[in-house]
PDB file of C-alpha atoms in Angstrom:
ATOM      1  CA  UNK A   1       0.000   0.000   0.000  1.00 52.00           C
ATOM      2  CA  UNK A   2       2.836   2.369   0.841  1.00 55.00           C
ATOM      3  CA  UNK A   3       4.570   1.678  -2.463  1.00 59.00           C
ATOM      4  CA  UNK A   4       1.330   2.268  -4.338  1.00 58.00           C
ATOM      5  CA  UNK A   5       0.758   5.531  -2.460  1.00 55.00           C
ATOM      6  CA  UNK A   6       4.321   6.671  -3.166  1.00 49.00           C
ATOM      7  CA  UNK A   7       3.918   5.886  -6.884  1.00 55.00           C
ATOM      8  CA  UNK A   8       0.653   7.804  -6.991  1.00 61.00           C
ATOM      9  CA  UNK A   9       2.198  10.790  -5.191  1.00 52.00           C
ATOM     10  CA  UNK A  10       5.228  10.740  -7.512  1.00 52.00           C
ATOM     11  CA  UNK A  11       2.985  10.589 -10.578  1.00 59.00           C
ATOM     12  CA  UNK A  12       0.902  13.512  -9.301  1.00 61.00           C
ATOM     13  CA  UNK A  13       4.014  15.578  -8.540  1.00 63.00           C
ATOM     14  CA  UNK A  14       5.432  14.793 -11.974  1.00 67.00           C
ATOM     15  CA  UNK A  15       2.230  15.973 -13.631  1.00 70.00           C
ATOM     16  CA  UNK A  16       2.418  19.240 -11.699  1.00 72.00           C
ATOM     17  CA  UNK A  17       6.037  19.779 -12.775  1.00 74.00           C
ATOM     18  CA  UNK A  18       5.210  19.027 -16.414  1.00 76.00           C
ATOM     19  CA  UNK A  19       2.167  21.282 -16.214  1.00 78.00           C
ATOM     20  CA  UNK A  20       4.170  24.360 -15.175  1.00 81.00           C
ATOM     21  CA  UNK A  21       5.715  25.025 -18.637  1.00 80.00           C
ATOM     22  CA  UNK A  22       2.360  24.347 -20.295  1.00 81.00           C
ATOM     23  CA  UNK A  23       0.686  26.854 -17.975  1.00 84.00           C
ATOM     24  CA  UNK A  24       3.474  29.357 -18.726  1.00 84.00           C
ATOM     25  CA  UNK A  25       2.958  28.924 -22.479  1.00 83.00           C
ATOM     26  CA  UNK A  26      -0.808  29.263 -22.060  1.00 84.00           C
ATOM     27  CA  UNK A  27      -0.607  32.537 -20.107  1.00 85.00           C
ATOM     28  CA  UNK A  28       2.330  34.220 -21.823  1.00 85.00           C
ATOM     29  CA  UNK A  29       2.068  32.920 -25.398  1.00 84.00           C
ATOM     30  CA  UNK A  30      -1.309  31.445 -26.345  1.00 85.00           C
ATOM     31  CA  UNK A  31      -3.529  34.075 -24.727  1.00 87.00           C
ATOM     32  CA  UNK A  32      -1.557  37.076 -26.133  1.00 86.00           C
ATOM     33  CA  UNK A  33      -1.494  35.380 -29.530  1.00 86.00           C
ATOM     34  CA  UNK A  34      -5.284  34.916 -29.447  1.00 86.00           C
ATOM     35  CA  UNK A  35      -5.653  38.633 -28.708  1.00 84.00           C
ATOM     36  CA  UNK A  36      -3.416  39.480 -31.680  1.00 86.00           C
ATOM     37  CA  UNK A  37      -5.301  36.996 -33.861  1.00 86.00           C
ATOM     38  CA  UNK A  38      -8.587  38.640 -32.869  1.00 83.00           C
ATOM     39  CA  UNK A  39      -7.315  42.120 -33.774  1.00 83.00           C
ATOM     40  CA  UNK A  40      -6.122  40.846 -37.172  1.00 84.00           C
ATOM     41  CA  UNK A  41      -9.746  40.089 -38.121  1.00 84.00           C
ATOM     42  CA  UNK A  42     -11.261  43.419 -37.106  1.00 82.00           C
ATOM     43  CA  UNK A  43     -11.599  46.645 -39.089  1.00 78.00           C
ATOM     44  CA  UNK A  44     -10.521  50.108 -38.038  1.00 74.00           C
ATOM     45  CA  UNK A  45     -13.224  52.678 -38.797  1.00 66.00           C
ATOM     46  CA  UNK A  46     -11.570  55.753 -37.264  1.00 62.00           C
ATOM     47  CA  UNK A  47      -8.187  57.265 -36.586  1.00 61.00           C
ATOM     48  CA  UNK A  48      -8.381  57.197 -32.821  1.00 58.00           C
ATOM     49  CA  UNK A  49      -7.165  54.287 -30.739  1.00 54.00           C
ATOM     50  CA  UNK A  50      -9.859  51.722 -30.019  1.00 55.00           C
ATOM     51  CA  UNK A  51     -12.140  52.542 -32.949  1.00 63.00           C
ATOM     52  CA  UNK A  52     -12.416  48.961 -34.196  1.00 67.00           C
ATOM     53  CA  UNK A  53     -15.297  46.745 -35.216  1.00 67.00           C
ATOM     54  CA  UNK A  54     -16.246  43.746 -33.075  1.00 69.00           C
ATOM     55  CA  UNK A  55     -15.844  40.158 -34.215  1.00 67.00           C
ATOM     56  CA  UNK A  56     -18.767  38.947 -32.114  1.00 65.00           C
ATOM     57  CA  UNK A  57     -21.948  41.030 -32.074  1.00 63.00           C
ATOM     58  CA  UNK A  58     -24.639  40.196 -29.524  1.00 61.00           C
ATOM     59  CA  UNK A  59     -28.212  41.364 -29.757  1.00 62.00           C
ATOM     60  CA  UNK A  60     -29.709  40.872 -26.286  1.00 61.00           C
ATOM     61  CA  UNK A  61     -33.267  41.562 -27.435  1.00 61.00           C
ATOM     62  CA  UNK A  62     -33.332  38.833 -30.068  1.00 58.00           C
ATOM     63  CA  UNK A  63     -30.619  36.562 -28.589  1.00 51.00           C
ATOM     64  CA  UNK A  64     -28.651  36.643 -31.849  1.00 55.00           C
ATOM     65  CA  UNK A  65     -24.898  36.166 -32.162  1.00 54.00           C
ATOM     66  CA  UNK A  66     -23.242  37.335 -35.373  1.00 55.00           C
ATOM     67  CA  UNK A  67     -19.623  36.761 -36.372  1.00 61.00           C
ATOM     68  CA  UNK A  68     -17.940  39.492 -38.369  1.00 66.00           C
ATOM     69  CA  UNK A  69     -14.508  38.447 -39.618  1.00 72.00           C
ATOM     70  CA  UNK A  70     -12.883  41.259 -41.590  1.00 75.00           C
ATOM     71  CA  UNK A  71     -10.305  39.881 -44.032  1.00 78.00           C
ATOM     72  CA  UNK A  72      -9.250  43.228 -45.457  1.00 79.00           C
ATOM     73  CA  UNK A  73      -5.986  43.282 -43.477  1.00 81.00           C
ATOM     74  CA  UNK A  74      -4.847  39.995 -45.001  1.00 83.00           C
ATOM     75  CA  UNK A  75      -6.215  41.026 -48.386  1.00 82.00           C
ATOM     76  CA  UNK A  76      -3.797  43.966 -48.394  1.00 79.00           C
ATOM     77  CA  UNK A  77      -0.937  41.478 -48.111  1.00 77.00           C
ATOM     78  CA  UNK A  78      -2.026  39.189 -50.972  1.00 72.00           C
ATOM     79  CA  UNK A  79      -4.054  41.451 -53.265  1.00 63.00           C
ATOM     80  CA  UNK A  80      -2.530  42.298 -56.652  1.00 51.00           C
ATOM     81  CA  UNK A  81      -5.345  44.501 -57.915  1.00 47.00           C
ATOM     82  CA  UNK A  82      -3.732  47.723 -56.743  1.00 47.00           C
ATOM     83  CA  UNK A  83      -0.660  47.274 -58.935  1.00 46.00           C
ATOM     84  CA  UNK A  84      -0.426  48.986 -62.297  1.00 47.00           C
ATOM     85  CA  UNK A  85      -0.173  47.339 -65.702  1.00 50.00           C
ATOM     86  CA  UNK A  86       3.555  48.093 -65.761  1.00 52.00           C
ATOM     87  CA  UNK A  87       4.127  45.336 -63.205  1.00 50.00           C
ATOM     88  CA  UNK A  88       5.248  42.324 -65.235  1.00 52.00           C
ATOM     89  CA  UNK A  89       6.933  39.969 -62.758  1.00 53.00           C
ATOM     90  CA  UNK A  90       6.502  38.560 -59.269  1.00 51.00           C
ATOM     91  CA  UNK A  91       9.483  40.583 -58.058  1.00 53.00           C
ATOM     92  CA  UNK A  92       7.798  43.770 -59.305  1.00 54.00           C
ATOM     93  CA  UNK A  93       4.743  42.827 -57.246  1.00 54.00           C
ATOM     94  CA  UNK A  94       6.854  42.174 -54.146  1.00 55.00           C
ATOM     95  CA  UNK A  95       8.884  45.322 -54.700  1.00 57.00           C
ATOM     96  CA  UNK A  96       5.682  47.345 -54.957  1.00 60.00           C
ATOM     97  CA  UNK A  97       4.355  46.046 -51.642  1.00 70.00           C
ATOM     98  CA  UNK A  98       6.360  47.334 -48.664  1.00 77.00           C
ATOM     99  CA  UNK A  99       5.025  44.579 -46.414  1.00 81.00           C
ATOM    100  CA  UNK A 100       6.249  41.699 -48.571  1.00 83.00           C
ATOM    101  CA  UNK A 101       9.463  43.577 -49.275  1.00 84.00           C
ATOM    102  CA  UNK A 102      10.000  43.775 -45.506  1.00 86.00           C
ATOM    103  CA  UNK A 103       9.388  40.035 -45.145  1.00 88.00           C
ATOM    104  CA  UNK A 104      11.867  39.236 -47.933  1.00 88.00           C
ATOM    105  CA  UNK A 105      14.448  41.638 -46.517  1.00 90.00           C
ATOM    106  CA  UNK A 106      14.060  40.170 -43.015  1.00 92.00           C
ATOM    107  CA  UNK A 107      14.419  36.608 -44.323  1.00 92.00           C
ATOM    108  CA  UNK A 108      17.521  37.570 -46.274  1.00 93.00           C
ATOM    109  CA  UNK A 109      19.212  39.339 -43.370  1.00 94.00           C
ATOM    110  CA  UNK A 110      18.270  36.596 -40.888  1.00 94.00           C
ATOM    111  CA  UNK A 111      19.567  33.803 -43.167  1.00 95.00           C
ATOM    112  CA  UNK A 112      22.864  35.529 -43.975  1.00 96.00           C
ATOM    113  CA  UNK A 113      23.430  36.457 -40.315  1.00 95.00           C
ATOM    114  CA  UNK A 114      22.672  32.864 -39.289  1.00 95.00           C
ATOM    115  CA  UNK A 115      25.174  31.466 -41.800  1.00 96.00           C
ATOM    116  CA  UNK A 116      27.849  33.910 -40.598  1.00 96.00           C
ATOM    117  CA  UNK A 117      27.164  32.969 -36.972  1.00 96.00           C
ATOM    118  CA  UNK A 118      27.460  29.247 -37.736  1.00 96.00           C
ATOM    119  CA  UNK A 119      30.679  29.702 -39.712  1.00 96.00           C
ATOM    120  CA  UNK A 120      32.220  31.627 -36.811  1.00 95.00           C
ATOM    121  CA  UNK A 121      30.679  29.529 -34.037  1.00 95.00           C
ATOM    122  CA  UNK A 122      31.737  26.083 -35.259  1.00 95.00           C
ATOM    123  CA  UNK A 123      35.536  26.523 -35.190  1.00 94.00           C
ATOM    124  CA  UNK A 124      35.251  28.495 -31.958  1.00 94.00           C
ATOM    125  CA  UNK A 125      33.157  25.746 -30.323  1.00 94.00           C
ATOM    126  CA  UNK A 126      35.620  23.130 -31.594  1.00 93.00           C
ATOM    127  CA  UNK A 127      38.576  25.029 -30.140  1.00 92.00           C
ATOM    128  CA  UNK A 128      36.806  25.445 -26.782  1.00 93.00           C
ATOM    129  CA  UNK A 129      35.942  21.738 -26.598  1.00 90.00           C
ATOM    130  CA  UNK A 130      39.601  20.817 -27.132  1.00 89.00           C
ATOM    131  CA  UNK A 131      40.925  23.045 -24.319  1.00 89.00           C
ATOM    132  CA  UNK A 132      41.741  21.914 -20.810  1.00 88.00           C
ATOM    133  CA  UNK A 133      38.979  22.135 -18.229  1.00 86.00           C
ATOM    134  CA  UNK A 134      40.163  25.368 -16.581  1.00 85.00           C
ATOM    135  CA  UNK A 135      40.658  27.154 -19.913  1.00 89.00           C
ATOM    136  CA  UNK A 136      37.403  25.751 -21.264  1.00 90.00           C
ATOM    137  CA  UNK A 137      35.394  27.067 -18.322  1.00 90.00           C
ATOM    138  CA  UNK A 138      37.014  30.493 -18.673  1.00 91.00           C
ATOM    139  CA  UNK A 139      36.202  30.655 -22.391  1.00 91.00           C
ATOM    140  CA  UNK A 140      32.603  29.584 -21.799  1.00 90.00           C
ATOM    141  CA  UNK A 141      32.312  32.301 -19.165  1.00 91.00           C
ATOM    142  CA  UNK A 142      33.636  34.884 -21.618  1.00 91.00           C
ATOM    143  CA  UNK A 143      31.065  33.729 -24.191  1.00 90.00           C
ATOM    144  CA  UNK A 144      28.176  34.176 -21.766  1.00 90.00           C
ATOM    145  CA  UNK A 145      29.555  37.293 -20.032  1.00 89.00           C
ATOM    146  CA  UNK A 146      28.239  39.903 -22.547  1.00 87.00           C
ATOM    147  CA  UNK A 147      24.698  38.603 -21.959  1.00 85.00           C
ATOM    148  CA  UNK A 148      24.914  39.878 -18.380  1.00 87.00           C
ATOM    149  CA  UNK A 149      24.796  43.422 -19.767  1.00 86.00           C
ATOM    150  CA  UNK A 150      21.471  44.836 -20.933  1.00 87.00           C
ATOM    151  CA  UNK A 151      20.773  44.189 -24.628  1.00 89.00           C
ATOM    152  CA  UNK A 152      19.952  47.840 -25.340  1.00 89.00           C
ATOM    153  CA  UNK A 153      23.166  49.105 -23.752  1.00 91.00           C
ATOM    154  CA  UNK A 154      25.261  46.790 -25.925  1.00 92.00           C
ATOM    155  CA  UNK A 155      23.576  48.063 -29.089  1.00 92.00           C
ATOM    156  CA  UNK A 156      24.139  51.667 -28.018  1.00 91.00           C
ATOM    157  CA  UNK A 157      27.812  50.774 -27.495  1.00 91.00           C
ATOM    158  CA  UNK A 158      27.983  49.533 -31.091  1.00 92.00           C
ATOM    159  CA  UNK A 159      26.562  52.870 -32.205  1.00 91.00           C
ATOM    160  CA  UNK A 160      29.624  54.532 -30.714  1.00 89.00           C
ATOM    161  CA  UNK A 161      31.964  51.961 -32.225  1.00 91.00           C
ATOM    162  CA  UNK A 162      30.490  52.184 -35.745  1.00 90.00           C
ATOM    163  CA  UNK A 163      29.912  55.946 -35.820  1.00 88.00           C
ATOM    164  CA  UNK A 164      30.778  57.241 -39.285  1.00 83.00           C
ATOM    165  CA  UNK A 165      32.971  60.117 -38.098  1.00 82.00           C
ATOM    166  CA  UNK A 166      34.064  59.666 -34.502  1.00 82.00           C
ATOM    167  CA  UNK A 167      33.534  55.928 -34.130  1.00 84.00           C
ATOM    168  CA  UNK A 168      36.217  53.789 -32.507  1.00 88.00           C
ATOM    169  CA  UNK A 169      36.425  51.508 -35.561  1.00 88.00           C
ATOM    170  CA  UNK A 170      36.991  54.335 -38.052  1.00 88.00           C
ATOM    171  CA  UNK A 171      39.452  56.117 -35.780  1.00 89.00           C
ATOM    172  CA  UNK A 172      41.444  52.906 -35.283  1.00 89.00           C
ATOM    173  CA  UNK A 173      41.576  52.148 -39.021  1.00 87.00           C
ATOM    174  CA  UNK A 174      42.703  55.716 -39.785  1.00 88.00           C
ATOM    175  CA  UNK A 175      45.360  55.566 -37.051  1.00 89.00           C
ATOM    176  CA  UNK A 176      46.664  52.265 -38.455  1.00 87.00           C
ATOM    177  CA  UNK A 177      46.779  53.768 -41.960  1.00 86.00           C
ATOM    178  CA  UNK A 178      44.342  51.250 -43.414  1.00 85.00           C
ATOM    179  CA  UNK A 179      41.959  53.965 -44.649  1.00 84.00           C
ATOM    180  CA  UNK A 180      42.332  57.690 -45.348  1.00 85.00           C
ATOM    181  CA  UNK A 181      38.756  58.819 -44.691  1.00 85.00           C
ATOM    182  CA  UNK A 182      36.035  57.421 -42.414  1.00 86.00           C
ATOM    183  CA  UNK A 183      33.896  54.571 -43.716  1.00 86.00           C
ATOM    184  CA  UNK A 184      30.111  54.777 -43.779  1.00 87.00           C
ATOM    185  CA  UNK A 185      29.074  51.812 -41.627  1.00 88.00           C
ATOM    186  CA  UNK A 186      26.416  53.050 -39.223  1.00 89.00           C
ATOM    187  CA  UNK A 187      22.867  53.185 -40.626  1.00 87.00           C
ATOM    188  CA  UNK A 188      23.702  50.577 -43.254  1.00 89.00           C
ATOM    189  CA  UNK A 189      22.870  46.917 -43.728  1.00 90.00           C
ATOM    190  CA  UNK A 190      26.424  45.971 -42.724  1.00 92.00           C
ATOM    191  CA  UNK A 191      25.868  47.511 -39.286  1.00 92.00           C
ATOM    192  CA  UNK A 192      22.717  45.390 -38.896  1.00 94.00           C
ATOM    193  CA  UNK A 193      24.696  42.230 -39.706  1.00 95.00           C
ATOM    194  CA  UNK A 194      27.395  43.204 -37.210  1.00 94.00           C
ATOM    195  CA  UNK A 195      24.826  43.804 -34.485  1.00 94.00           C
ATOM    196  CA  UNK A 196      22.948  40.535 -35.080  1.00 95.00           C
ATOM    197  CA  UNK A 197      26.098  38.420 -35.280  1.00 95.00           C
ATOM    198  CA  UNK A 198      27.510  40.007 -32.130  1.00 94.00           C
ATOM    199  CA  UNK A 199      24.322  39.600 -30.094  1.00 93.00           C
ATOM    200  CA  UNK A 200      23.330  36.094 -31.181  1.00 95.00           C
ATOM    201  CA  UNK A 201      26.714  34.427 -31.687  1.00 94.00           C
ATOM    202  CA  UNK A 202      26.687  32.859 -28.172  1.00 94.00           C
ATOM    203  CA  UNK A 203      23.370  31.176 -29.000  1.00 94.00           C
ATOM    204  CA  UNK A 204      25.105  29.439 -31.915  1.00 95.00           C
ATOM    205  CA  UNK A 205      28.304  28.540 -30.043  1.00 95.00           C
ATOM    206  CA  UNK A 206      26.775  26.817 -27.015  1.00 94.00           C
ATOM    207  CA  UNK A 207      24.592  24.185 -28.809  1.00 94.00           C
ATOM    208  CA  UNK A 208      27.433  23.359 -31.207  1.00 95.00           C
ATOM    209  CA  UNK A 209      29.860  23.076 -28.295  1.00 94.00           C
ATOM    210  CA  UNK A 210      27.468  20.709 -26.505  1.00 93.00           C
ATOM    211  CA  UNK A 211      27.254  18.487 -29.613  1.00 93.00           C
ATOM    212  CA  UNK A 212      31.004  18.471 -30.188  1.00 93.00           C
ATOM    213  CA  UNK A 213      31.631  17.539 -26.537  1.00 91.00           C
ATOM    214  CA  UNK A 214      29.555  14.379 -27.009  1.00 89.00           C
ATOM    215  CA  UNK A 215      31.578  13.094 -29.975  1.00 89.00           C
ATOM    216  CA  UNK A 216      33.361   9.811 -29.385  1.00 86.00           C
ATOM    217  CA  UNK A 217      36.970  10.678 -30.280  1.00 85.00           C
ATOM    218  CA  UNK A 218      37.676   7.038 -31.187  1.00 88.00           C
ATOM    219  CA  UNK A 219      35.453   7.465 -34.262  1.00 86.00           C
ATOM    220  CA  UNK A 220      37.554  10.401 -35.443  1.00 86.00           C
ATOM    221  CA  UNK A 221      40.789   8.513 -34.727  1.00 86.00           C
ATOM    222  CA  UNK A 222      39.509   5.454 -36.578  1.00 88.00           C
ATOM    223  CA  UNK A 223      38.648   7.560 -39.617  1.00 86.00           C
ATOM    224  CA  UNK A 224      42.120   9.125 -39.681  1.00 84.00           C
ATOM    225  CA  UNK A 225      43.846   5.756 -39.096  1.00 83.00           C
ATOM    226  CA  UNK A 226      41.973   4.259 -42.054  1.00 84.00           C
ATOM    227  CA  UNK A 227      43.478   6.876 -44.360  1.00 84.00           C
ATOM    228  CA  UNK A 228      40.646   9.407 -44.467  1.00 85.00           C
ATOM    229  CA  UNK A 229      41.950  12.966 -44.844  1.00 87.00           C
ATOM    230  CA  UNK A 230      41.099  15.520 -42.098  1.00 84.00           C
ATOM    231  CA  UNK A 231      38.752  17.513 -44.335  1.00 88.00           C
ATOM    232  CA  UNK A 232      36.880  14.402 -45.431  1.00 89.00           C
ATOM    233  CA  UNK A 233      36.742  13.194 -41.816  1.00 89.00           C
ATOM    234  CA  UNK A 234      35.123  16.457 -40.843  1.00 89.00           C
ATOM    235  CA  UNK A 235      32.379  16.217 -43.467  1.00 88.00           C
ATOM    236  CA  UNK A 236      31.825  12.452 -43.195  1.00 89.00           C
ATOM    237  CA  UNK A 237      32.185  11.887 -39.443  1.00 89.00           C
ATOM    238  CA  UNK A 238      32.299  15.044 -37.312  1.00 90.00           C
ATOM    239  CA  UNK A 239      29.673  17.200 -39.049  1.00 90.00           C
ATOM    240  CA  UNK A 240      26.958  14.489 -39.165  1.00 90.00           C
ATOM    241  CA  UNK A 241      27.499  13.791 -35.455  1.00 90.00           C
ATOM    242  CA  UNK A 242      27.072  17.481 -34.601  1.00 92.00           C
ATOM    243  CA  UNK A 243      24.220  18.176 -37.031  1.00 89.00           C
ATOM    244  CA  UNK A 244      21.650  18.556 -34.254  1.00 87.00           C
ATOM    245  CA  UNK A 245      23.772  21.209 -32.522  1.00 91.00           C
ATOM    246  CA  UNK A 246      24.275  23.115 -35.782  1.00 93.00           C
ATOM    247  CA  UNK A 247      20.543  23.089 -36.513  1.00 90.00           C
ATOM    248  CA  UNK A 248      19.676  24.116 -32.948  1.00 90.00           C
ATOM    249  CA  UNK A 249      22.232  26.942 -33.037  1.00 93.00           C
ATOM    250  CA  UNK A 250      20.949  28.093 -36.414  1.00 92.00           C
ATOM    251  CA  UNK A 251      17.368  28.120 -35.144  1.00 91.00           C
ATOM    252  CA  UNK A 252      18.315  30.096 -32.027  1.00 91.00           C
ATOM    253  CA  UNK A 253      19.887  32.749 -34.251  1.00 94.00           C
ATOM    254  CA  UNK A 254      17.435  32.757 -37.167  1.00 93.00           C
ATOM    255  CA  UNK A 255      14.151  32.972 -35.218  1.00 90.00           C
ATOM    256  CA  UNK A 256      14.911  36.086 -33.102  1.00 91.00           C
ATOM    257  CA  UNK A 257      16.836  37.709 -35.978  1.00 93.00           C
ATOM    258  CA  UNK A 258      13.816  37.527 -38.281  1.00 91.00           C
ATOM    259  CA  UNK A 259      11.654  39.667 -36.012  1.00 88.00           C
ATOM    260  CA  UNK A 260      14.458  41.851 -34.646  1.00 90.00           C
ATOM    261  CA  UNK A 261      13.508  45.483 -34.008  1.00 90.00           C
ATOM    262  CA  UNK A 262      16.132  47.105 -31.746  1.00 90.00           C
ATOM    263  CA  UNK A 263      19.191  46.326 -33.907  1.00 93.00           C
ATOM    264  CA  UNK A 264      17.790  47.577 -37.248  1.00 92.00           C
ATOM    265  CA  UNK A 265      16.265  50.603 -35.499  1.00 90.00           C
ATOM    266  CA  UNK A 266      19.489  51.728 -33.796  1.00 91.00           C
ATOM    267  CA  UNK A 267      22.119  50.458 -36.253  1.00 91.00           C
ATOM    268  CA  UNK A 268      20.229  50.270 -39.544  1.00 88.00           C
ATOM    269  CA  UNK A 269      18.541  53.657 -39.308  1.00 80.00           C
ATOM    270  CA  UNK A 270      15.726  54.690 -41.618  1.00 76.00           C
ATOM    271  CA  UNK A 271      17.146  52.601 -44.468  1.00 75.00           C
ATOM    272  CA  UNK A 272      16.326  49.320 -42.744  1.00 79.00           C
ATOM    273  CA  UNK A 273      13.231  47.532 -44.073  1.00 81.00           C
ATOM    274  CA  UNK A 274      13.052  44.619 -41.639  1.00 87.00           C
ATOM    275  CA  UNK A 275       9.563  43.499 -40.677  1.00 87.00           C
ATOM    276  CA  UNK A 276      10.088  44.327 -36.994  1.00 86.00           C
ATOM    277  CA  UNK A 277      10.495  48.016 -37.846  1.00 86.00           C
ATOM    278  CA  UNK A 278       7.595  47.909 -40.274  1.00 84.00           C
ATOM    279  CA  UNK A 279       5.363  46.276 -37.689  1.00 85.00           C
ATOM    280  CA  UNK A 280       6.212  48.834 -34.996  1.00 84.00           C
ATOM    281  CA  UNK A 281       5.642  51.667 -37.452  1.00 83.00           C
ATOM    282  CA  UNK A 282       2.146  50.381 -38.305  1.00 83.00           C
ATOM    283  CA  UNK A 283       1.379  49.603 -34.668  1.00 80.00           C
ATOM    284  CA  UNK A 284       2.594  52.843 -33.068  1.00 78.00           C
ATOM    285  CA  UNK A 285       2.953  55.627 -35.632  1.00 70.00           C
ATOM    286  CA  UNK A 286      -0.210  54.804 -37.598  1.00 70.00           C
ATOM    287  CA  UNK A 287      -2.058  53.240 -34.635  1.00 75.00           C
ATOM    288  CA  UNK A 288      -3.370  50.614 -37.049  1.00 80.00           C
ATOM    289  CA  UNK A 289      -3.597  47.675 -34.653  1.00 82.00           C
ATOM    290  CA  UNK A 290      -5.545  45.364 -37.002  1.00 84.00           C
ATOM    291  CA  UNK A 291      -2.985  45.646 -39.820  1.00 85.00           C
ATOM    292  CA  UNK A 292      -0.068  45.293 -37.401  1.00 85.00           C
ATOM    293  CA  UNK A 293      -1.703  42.195 -35.902  1.00 87.00           C
ATOM    294  CA  UNK A 294      -2.113  40.658 -39.362  1.00 88.00           C
ATOM    295  CA  UNK A 295       1.575  41.304 -40.072  1.00 88.00           C
ATOM    296  CA  UNK A 296       2.501  39.660 -36.750  1.00 89.00           C
ATOM    297  CA  UNK A 297       0.351  36.586 -37.468  1.00 90.00           C
ATOM    298  CA  UNK A 298       1.944  36.103 -40.899  1.00 89.00           C
ATOM    299  CA  UNK A 299       5.412  36.501 -39.369  1.00 89.00           C
ATOM    300  CA  UNK A 300       4.563  33.868 -36.752  1.00 88.00           C
ATOM    301  CA  UNK A 301       3.435  31.468 -39.501  1.00 87.00           C
ATOM    302  CA  UNK A 302       6.764  32.016 -41.266  1.00 86.00           C
ATOM    303  CA  UNK A 303       8.601  31.262 -38.009  1.00 85.00           C
ATOM    304  CA  UNK A 304       6.581  28.116 -37.320  1.00 86.00           C
ATOM    305  CA  UNK A 305       7.823  26.427 -40.511  1.00 83.00           C
ATOM    306  CA  UNK A 306      11.507  26.094 -39.476  1.00 79.00           C
ATOM    307  CA  UNK A 307      10.404  25.129 -35.950  1.00 80.00           C
ATOM    308  CA  UNK A 308       8.298  22.256 -37.327  1.00 81.00           C
ATOM    309  CA  UNK A 309      11.206  21.195 -39.550  1.00 78.00           C
ATOM    310  CA  UNK A 310      13.574  21.163 -36.582  1.00 75.00           C
ATOM    311  CA  UNK A 311      11.059  19.165 -34.534  1.00 76.00           C
ATOM    312  CA  UNK A 312      10.759  16.658 -37.382  1.00 78.00           C
ATOM    313  CA  UNK A 313      14.533  16.224 -37.501  1.00 72.00           C
ATOM    314  CA  UNK A 314      14.674  15.747 -33.719  1.00 70.00           C
ATOM    315  CA  UNK A 315      11.961  13.080 -33.820  1.00 72.00           C
ATOM    316  CA  UNK A 316      13.745  11.328 -36.694  1.00 71.00           C
ATOM    317  CA  UNK A 317      17.023  11.367 -34.787  1.00 63.00           C
ATOM    318  CA  UNK A 318      15.262   9.969 -31.724  1.00 60.00           C
ATOM    319  CA  UNK A 319      13.715   7.137 -33.760  1.00 60.00           C
ATOM    320  CA  UNK A 320      17.102   6.237 -35.229  1.00 61.00           C
ATOM    321  CA  UNK A 321      18.555   5.897 -31.749  1.00 57.00           C
TER     322      UNK A 321
END
């Protein structure tokens, strides 16, 4: 009886522990998302905040419920009727619609920044994993250390570093004789790449380091002993064994980079067309909550696709084991 009671108590406690993250997701993700989803289907009929139509209309006298889903916000994203006859290609359509242009620009910047992060993170993670314990712990601390400073402060610091006239980078290059006049870096796309790579590089290093640490070194030694060249050993043995870490690191960089707002706002300036800036402009400056909500829902759908792909790969890897 005691054993049965202990098992029942353990099972109940386990369910409570498992339920905590689900409750967290319900309160802080699902409910806010449902609010955004609701606003994406309403229509703004005035310029003041709160002048929106209702999705559910209730007539208490006749006990009638009516649903009023307004699809005009999504129609603005997919409608081609507003374009002139001079538009002859899909790219002309995209280029004529600032919303889709922002999505394309965000995808491009996020993908390139993710690739750069992975190319830098992999050799760094490999070098850290091959160090002695004391050195390894120090390097891991240095990787995490910048995260202890507020995100906004670090971006403001990069503004000072990349300043076109008095920035530390330009002054250093001029002092070293590399350039004669200051480079234009701040308020360009290059500055956005620098900011994203700097801020999200640790999120790429740590998963790759964890995967590399789990590699059985005898497999690498066996490959080299059998005459396989180091480069071929890397692509045939090491990289497949660390694929999950590379994908996880790429996801941790790509997903927040796609919807990034602070970095393109402070480092990219007015020239940046990333969807985060576009969304905030529609949400705040124009006070068009329904359109901003529709943009956010579409962005979330775009983000869900790589998440589902990563989940599929994880389940496949688990089945193979």
